[in-house]
mmCIF file of C-alpha atoms in Angstrom:
data_model
loop_
_atom_site.group_PDB
_atom_site.id
_atom_site.type_symbol
_atom_site.label_atom_id
_atom_site.label_comp_id
_atom_site.label_asym_id
_atom_site.label_seq_id
_atom_site.Cartn_x
_atom_site.Cartn_y
_atom_site.Cartn_z
ATOM 1 C CA MET O 19 0.000 0.000 0.000
ATOM 2 C CA THR O 20 2.902 2.352 0.693
ATOM 3 C CA THR O 21 4.132 1.736 -2.847
ATOM 4 C CA VAL O 22 0.702 2.673 -4.211
ATOM 5 C CA VAL O 23 0.584 6.042 -2.436
ATOM 6 C CA GLN O 24 4.182 6.874 -3.333
ATOM 7 C CA ARG O 25 3.612 6.019 -7.001
ATOM 8 C CA ALA O 26 0.472 8.147 -6.931
ATOM 9 C CA ALA O 27 2.390 11.098 -5.481
ATOM 10 C CA GLU O 28 5.014 10.718 -8.208
ATOM 11 C CA LEU O 29 2.317 10.701 -10.896
ATOM 12 C CA LEU O 30 0.880 13.895 -9.456
ATOM 13 C CA ARG O 31 4.305 15.559 -9.481
ATOM 14 C CA VAL O 32 4.896 14.552 -13.104
ATOM 15 C CA ASN O 33 1.413 15.207 -14.491
ATOM 16 C CA GLY O 34 0.165 17.949 -12.191
ATOM 17 C CA ALA O 35 -2.637 17.766 -9.633
ATOM 18 C CA ALA O 36 -6.261 18.847 -9.881
ATOM 19 C CA TRP O 37 -9.047 18.899 -7.315
ATOM 20 C CA GLY O 38 -11.088 16.602 -9.539
ATOM 21 C CA PRO O 39 -11.437 15.254 -13.098
ATOM 22 C CA GLN O 40 -13.991 17.960 -13.915
ATOM 23 C CA VAL O 41 -11.499 20.762 -13.341
ATOM 24 C CA ALA O 42 -8.339 19.035 -14.607
ATOM 25 C CA THR O 43 -6.522 20.507 -17.568
ATOM 26 C CA GLY O 44 -3.991 18.810 -19.790
ATOM 27 C CA THR O 45 -2.377 15.848 -18.057
ATOM 28 C CA GLU O 46 -3.504 16.799 -14.546
ATOM 29 C CA LEU O 47 -4.825 14.048 -12.304
ATOM 30 C CA SER O 48 -6.951 14.064 -9.207
ATOM 31 C CA ILE O 49 -5.568 12.213 -6.197
ATOM 32 C CA GLY O 50 -8.133 9.452 -6.738
ATOM 33 C CA GLU O 51 -7.128 9.060 -10.386
ATOM 34 C CA ALA O 52 -3.436 8.969 -9.464
ATOM 35 C CA LEU O 53 -4.063 6.247 -6.881
ATOM 36 C CA ALA O 54 -6.051 4.237 -9.430
ATOM 37 C CA GLN O 55 -3.236 4.485 -11.988
ATOM 38 C CA ALA O 56 -0.627 3.621 -9.358
ATOM 39 C CA SER O 57 -2.418 0.441 -8.299
ATOM 40 C CA SER O 58 -1.790 -2.826 -10.113
ATOM 41 C CA VAL O 59 -4.145 -4.902 -7.929
ATOM 42 C CA PRO O 60 -7.898 -4.226 -8.292
ATOM 43 C CA GLY O 61 -9.271 -2.722 -5.093
ATOM 44 C CA ASP O 62 -5.917 -1.584 -3.726
ATOM 45 C CA ALA O 63 -6.538 1.997 -4.856
ATOM 46 C CA THR O 64 -9.722 2.186 -2.765
ATOM 47 C CA ILE O 65 -7.998 0.748 0.302
ATOM 48 C CA ALA O 66 -4.988 3.051 -0.095
ATOM 49 C CA GLU O 67 -7.156 6.122 -0.636
ATOM 50 C CA MET O 68 -9.343 5.468 2.398
ATOM 51 C CA GLU O 69 -6.332 4.811 4.633
ATOM 52 C CA TRP O 70 -4.585 7.923 3.336
ATOM 53 C CA LEU O 71 -7.756 9.965 3.971
ATOM 54 C CA ARG O 72 -7.882 8.584 7.523
ATOM 55 C CA GLN O 73 -4.288 9.592 8.144
ATOM 56 C CA ALA O 74 -4.778 12.984 6.474
ATOM 57 C CA ASP O 75 -7.771 13.680 8.698
ATOM 58 C CA ARG O 76 -5.825 12.529 11.754
ATOM 59 C CA ASP O 77 -2.983 14.863 10.818
ATOM 60 C CA GLY O 78 -5.282 17.866 10.454
ATOM 61 C CA MET O 79 -5.045 18.181 6.690
ATOM 62 C CA TYR O 80 -8.734 19.044 6.488
ATOM 63 C CA ASP O 81 -8.808 21.537 9.363
ATOM 64 C CA ASP O 82 -8.133 24.434 7.001
ATOM 65 C CA PRO O 83 -10.925 24.864 4.406
ATOM 66 C CA ASN O 84 -8.536 26.980 2.310
ATOM 67 C CA ARG O 85 -5.739 24.398 2.264
ATOM 68 C CA PRO O 86 -3.778 24.341 -1.019
ATOM 69 C CA LEU O 87 -3.929 21.128 -3.014
ATOM 70 C CA ASP O 88 -0.141 20.897 -2.892
ATOM 71 C CA ARG O 89 -0.314 20.322 0.875
ATOM 72 C CA LEU O 90 -2.399 17.215 0.304
ATOM 73 C CA VAL O 91 0.003 15.994 -2.365
ATOM 74 C CA GLN O 92 2.908 16.538 0.043
ATOM 75 C CA HIS O 93 1.059 14.567 2.706
ATOM 76 C CA LEU O 94 0.371 11.756 0.241
ATOM 77 C CA GLU O 95 4.056 11.755 -0.683
ATOM 78 C CA ALA O 96 5.045 11.293 2.950
ATOM 79 C CA THR O 97 2.411 8.663 3.763
ATOM 80 C CA THR O 98 3.320 5.095 4.649
ATOM 81 C CA ILE O 99 0.751 2.344 5.169
ATOM 82 C CA THR O 100 1.881 -0.437 7.466
ATOM 83 C CA ASP O 101 0.182 -3.560 8.772
ATOM 84 C CA ALA O 102 -0.388 -1.685 12.026
ATOM 85 C CA ASP O 103 -2.140 1.115 10.112
ATOM 86 C CA LEU O 104 -4.439 -1.373 8.399
ATOM 87 C CA ALA O 105 -5.200 -3.061 11.724
ATOM 88 C CA GLU O 106 -6.121 0.318 13.203
ATOM 89 C CA HIS O 107 -8.174 1.100 10.114
ATOM 90 C CA LEU O 108 -10.023 -2.193 9.607
ATOM 91 C CA GLY O 109 -9.499 -4.197 12.800
ATOM 92 C CA PRO O 110 -7.456 -7.302 13.636
ATOM 93 C CA ASN O 111 -8.986 -9.297 10.787
ATOM 94 C CA TRP O 112 -7.801 -6.805 8.181
ATOM 95 C CA PRO O 113 -5.964 -9.407 6.025
ATOM 96 C CA ILE O 114 -9.176 -11.400 5.504
ATOM 97 C CA ILE O 115 -11.178 -8.222 4.916
ATOM 98 C CA VAL O 116 -8.683 -7.025 2.311
ATOM 99 C CA GLU O 117 -8.622 -10.459 0.639
ATOM 100 C CA THR O 118 -12.432 -10.570 0.484
ATOM 101 C CA PHE O 119 -12.721 -7.034 -0.819
ATOM 102 C CA THR O 120 -10.031 -7.424 -3.478
ATOM 103 C CA THR O 121 -11.606 -10.722 -4.581
ATOM 104 C CA VAL O 122 -14.779 -8.800 -5.476
ATOM 105 C CA ALA O 123 -12.830 -5.965 -7.106
ATOM 106 C CA ALA O 124 -10.711 -8.388 -9.158
ATOM 107 C CA ILE O 125 -13.836 -9.720 -10.889
ATOM 108 C CA GLY O 126 -14.578 -6.249 -12.231
ATOM 109 C CA PHE O 127 -17.860 -4.431 -11.635
ATOM 110 C CA ASP O 128 -19.611 -5.386 -14.881
ATOM 111 C CA ASP O 129 -18.566 -9.040 -14.706
ATOM 112 C CA TYR O 130 -19.425 -9.244 -11.024
ATOM 113 C CA VAL O 131 -22.936 -7.880 -11.610
ATOM 114 C CA ALA O 132 -23.328 -10.290 -14.535
ATOM 115 C CA GLN O 133 -22.389 -13.197 -12.247
ATOM 116 C CA VAL O 134 -24.930 -12.049 -9.667
ATOM 117 C CA ARG O 135 -27.622 -11.862 -12.368
ATOM 118 C CA ARG O 136 -26.888 -15.407 -13.515
ATOM 119 C CA SER O 137 -26.856 -16.835 -10.005
ATOM 120 C CA PRO O 138 -29.765 -18.547 -8.265
ATOM 121 C CA PRO O 139 -31.085 -17.081 -5.000
ATOM 122 C CA MET O 140 -28.060 -16.921 -2.714
ATOM 123 C CA ARG O 141 -28.879 -14.654 0.219
ATOM 124 C CA VAL O 142 -30.495 -15.502 3.547
ATOM 125 C CA ALA O 143 -33.629 -13.459 4.199
ATOM 126 C CA ASP O 144 -32.285 -12.102 7.488
ATOM 127 C CA ALA O 145 -28.842 -11.110 6.188
ATOM 128 C CA LEU O 146 -29.308 -7.490 7.230
ATOM 129 C CA ASP O 147 -30.374 -8.534 10.736
ATOM 130 C CA ILE O 148 -27.294 -10.751 11.041
ATOM 131 C CA ARG O 149 -25.078 -7.858 9.930
ATOM 132 C CA ALA O 150 -26.695 -5.654 12.570
ATOM 133 C CA GLN O 151 -25.979 -8.259 15.254
ATOM 134 C CA LEU O 152 -22.358 -8.533 14.181
ATOM 135 C CA GLN O 153 -22.101 -4.751 14.186
ATOM 136 C CA GLU O 154 -23.287 -4.724 17.798
ATOM 137 C CA ARG O 155 -20.642 -7.316 18.687
ATOM 138 C CA ALA O 156 -17.978 -5.223 17.002
ATOM 139 C CA ALA O 157 -19.045 -2.203 19.048
ATOM 140 C CA ALA O 158 -19.052 -4.270 22.229
ATOM 141 C CA THR O 159 -15.442 -5.323 21.594
ATOM 142 C CA GLY O 160 -14.274 -1.760 20.970
ATOM 143 C CA LEU O 161 -14.195 -2.051 17.193
ATOM 144 C CA ARG O 162 -17.117 0.176 16.247
ATOM 145 C CA GLU O 163 -15.019 2.496 14.049
ATOM 146 C CA GLN O 164 -13.142 -0.353 12.374
ATOM 147 C CA TRP O 165 -16.429 -2.066 11.528
ATOM 148 C CA ALA O 166 -17.793 1.151 10.025
ATOM 149 C CA ARG O 167 -14.640 1.715 7.972
ATOM 150 C CA SER O 168 -14.675 -1.837 6.609
ATOM 151 C CA GLN O 169 -18.251 -1.321 5.428
ATOM 152 C CA ASP O 170 -17.381 2.144 4.085
ATOM 153 C CA LEU O 171 -14.673 0.497 1.988
ATOM 154 C CA VAL O 172 -17.324 -1.475 0.118
ATOM 155 C CA ALA O 173 -19.572 1.576 -0.224
ATOM 156 C CA ALA O 174 -16.749 3.725 -1.626
ATOM 157 C CA TYR O 175 -15.784 1.105 -4.193
ATOM 158 C CA PHE O 176 -19.330 0.609 -5.446
ATOM 159 C CA GLU O 177 -20.024 4.334 -5.519
ATOM 160 C CA ARG O 178 -17.067 4.834 -7.863
ATOM 161 C CA CYS O 179 -17.991 1.830 -10.022
ATOM 162 C CA ILE O 180 -21.624 2.902 -10.270
ATOM 163 C CA ASP O 181 -20.683 6.455 -11.228
ATOM 164 C CA GLU O 182 -18.349 5.159 -13.940
ATOM 165 C CA SER O 183 -20.931 2.704 -15.247
ATOM 166 C CA LEU O 184 -23.661 5.352 -15.397
ATOM 167 C CA SER O 185 -21.331 7.679 -17.301
ATOM 168 C CA ARG O 186 -20.962 5.133 -20.126
ATOM 169 C CA ARG O 187 -24.605 3.960 -20.244
ATOM 170 C CA ASP O 188 -26.326 4.021 -23.596
ATOM 171 C CA PRO O 189 -29.216 6.468 -23.029
ATOM 172 C CA THR O 190 -31.485 4.287 -25.154
ATOM 173 C CA GLU O 191 -31.167 1.389 -22.689
ATOM 174 C CA PRO O 192 -33.911 1.389 -20.032
ATOM 175 C CA MET O 193 -32.476 2.471 -16.694
ATOM 176 C CA ASP O 194 -34.337 -0.192 -14.691
ATOM 177 C CA GLU O 195 -32.778 -2.947 -16.760
ATOM 178 C CA TYR O 196 -29.347 -1.320 -16.784
ATOM 179 C CA ILE O 197 -29.084 -1.109 -12.984
ATOM 180 C CA ARG O 198 -30.838 -4.407 -12.245
ATOM 181 C CA ASP O 199 -29.132 -6.314 -9.409
ATOM 182 C CA TRP O 200 -26.640 -3.530 -8.634
ATOM 183 C CA SER O 201 -28.046 -3.229 -5.102
ATOM 184 C CA LEU O 202 -27.943 -7.001 -4.620
ATOM 185 C CA ALA O 203 -24.345 -7.182 -5.863
ATOM 186 C CA GLN O 204 -23.303 -4.488 -3.392
ATOM 187 C CA ALA O 205 -25.262 -6.023 -0.516
ATOM 188 C CA LEU O 206 -23.520 -9.365 -1.051
ATOM 189 C CA ALA O 207 -20.144 -7.607 -0.827
ATOM 190 C CA HIS O 208 -21.228 -5.892 2.406
ATOM 191 C CA ASP O 209 -22.297 -9.294 3.765
ATOM 192 C CA ALA O 210 -19.005 -10.916 2.801
ATOM 193 C CA VAL O 211 -16.888 -8.162 4.366
ATOM 194 C CA ALA O 212 -19.015 -8.344 7.525
ATOM 195 C CA ALA O 213 -18.312 -12.075 7.661
ATOM 196 C CA ALA O 214 -14.616 -11.449 7.067
ATOM 197 C CA PHE O 215 -14.569 -8.999 9.986
ATOM 198 C CA PHE O 216 -15.285 -11.890 12.363
ATOM 199 C CA ALA O 217 -13.929 -14.864 10.407
ATOM 200 C CA GLU O 218 -11.850 -17.260 12.511
ATOM 201 C CA ARG O 219 -12.272 -15.040 15.579
ATOM 202 C CA ALA O 220 -13.986 -15.535 18.879
ATOM 203 C CA GLY O 221 -16.908 -13.287 19.730
ATOM 204 C CA ALA O 222 -19.261 -14.096 16.872
ATOM 205 C CA ASP O 223 -21.534 -17.004 16.048
ATOM 206 C CA GLU O 224 -19.748 -19.183 13.478
ATOM 207 C CA ASP O 225 -23.021 -20.060 11.745
ATOM 208 C CA GLN O 226 -23.848 -16.386 11.282
ATOM 209 C CA VAL O 227 -20.415 -15.671 9.835
ATOM 210 C CA GLU O 228 -20.575 -18.646 7.463
ATOM 211 C CA THR O 229 -24.131 -17.758 6.416
ATOM 212 C CA LEU O 230 -23.168 -14.214 5.449
ATOM 213 C CA ALA O 231 -20.073 -15.383 3.585
ATOM 214 C CA ARG O 232 -21.993 -18.004 1.606
ATOM 215 C CA GLY O 233 -23.864 -15.549 -0.619
ATOM 216 C CA LEU O 234 -20.709 -14.350 -2.359
ATOM 217 C CA GLN O 235 -19.374 -17.915 -2.465
ATOM 218 C CA ILE O 236 -22.469 -19.060 -4.374
ATOM 219 C CA VAL O 237 -22.047 -16.228 -6.877
ATOM 220 C CA GLN O 238 -18.402 -17.181 -7.410
ATOM 221 C CA ALA O 239 -18.996 -20.926 -7.798
ATOM 222 C CA THR O 240 -22.687 -21.705 -8.231
ATOM 223 C CA GLU O 241 -21.975 -25.291 -9.284
ATOM 224 C CA ARG O 242 -20.506 -26.110 -5.863
ATOM 225 C CA PHE O 243 -23.766 -25.499 -4.030
ATOM 226 C CA ASP O 244 -27.165 -27.189 -4.101
ATOM 227 C CA ARG O 245 -30.124 -24.909 -4.661
ATOM 228 C CA ASP O 246 -31.638 -23.817 -1.366
ATOM 229 C CA GLY O 247 -35.290 -22.813 -1.429
ATOM 230 C CA SER O 248 -34.871 -20.699 1.712
ATOM 231 C CA LEU O 249 -32.439 -18.306 0.019
ATOM 232 C CA THR O 250 -33.576 -15.093 -1.672
ATOM 233 C CA ARG O 251 -32.400 -12.249 -3.870
ATOM 234 C CA THR O 252 -33.902 -9.715 -1.490
ATOM 235 C CA VAL O 253 -32.314 -6.359 -0.664
ATOM 236 C CA GLN O 254 -33.906 -4.019 1.839
ATOM 237 C CA PRO O 255 -34.482 -0.429 0.645
ATOM 238 C CA GLY O 256 -31.537 1.736 1.588
ATOM 239 C CA GLU O 257 -29.533 -1.066 3.198
ATOM 240 C CA ASN O 258 -26.413 -0.168 1.215
ATOM 241 C CA LEU O 259 -26.426 3.372 2.585
ATOM 242 C CA SER O 260 -23.882 4.372 5.196
ATOM 243 C CA ALA O 261 -25.191 4.794 8.740
ATOM 244 C CA GLU O 262 -25.017 8.586 8.347
ATOM 245 C CA ASP O 263 -26.898 8.555 5.021
ATOM 246 C CA ALA O 264 -29.503 6.168 6.428
ATOM 247 C CA GLU O 265 -30.106 8.519 9.363
ATOM 248 C CA LEU O 266 -30.513 11.456 6.969
ATOM 249 C CA LEU O 267 -32.985 9.461 4.878
ATOM 250 C CA ASP O 268 -34.991 8.521 7.973
ATOM 251 C CA ALA O 269 -35.070 12.171 9.003
ATOM 252 C CA GLU O 270 -36.283 13.217 5.549
ATOM 253 C CA GLU O 271 -38.996 10.565 5.167
ATOM 254 C CA PRO O 272 -41.773 12.503 6.963
ATOM 255 C CA PHE O 273 -41.140 15.489 4.701
ATOM 256 C CA LEU O 274 -41.070 13.307 1.584
ATOM 257 C CA GLU O 275 -44.393 11.710 2.537
ATOM 258 C CA ASP O 276 -46.001 15.161 2.892
ATOM 259 C CA GLU O 277 -45.006 16.220 -0.618
#
């Protein structure tokens, strides 16, 4: 991960830095674009960017609203990402979390969604309830923030992939068909990362962990599993939202109903 951020900083020095792709001129890159180009392993750019953002926030890089972009590039240049950093970021099970996350990313968004579409029902009906129970256990063991960041990792990756996919959509293709199963694909990744958070660790029910992990396993190798009539393709409305976004949506619902 340290190599990724250092390569990204070098790319920004060579090509120039911009606050975002929309305002870039010439060869300029945003920090996110530089990290993506510097990463050779799918998913590593998202992990590196989120860990760098955590360290930048810790170091007060965002305290000044008028900070120059060059200060952020300098901070990126000086950033190292160690195993201890990843443990602080994602918890003691960070290697399994990273492996699970990069497994999804390595498939590629379009191919992953296509696999989900071809798969039989693969998700337990109470997957969201199980995730909530595991989240409570994480909080009880002092890992509330690490749990949230591991789930945010999935959300950040899918947000980027969805934005990119929407930007290349043929406007003649019906939107409902184009985005079909996107929410399910993301929910399965959230389930799998939640399972990875507690995999091979005390403090969580093994059956719950295995149940959450199985959805992604079925998508990856459908032929290895017998069809199970109790499984579904159900996704609860808004379940892929972050806790903060979900709270905002709940707060807005009364106003939306009045309109």
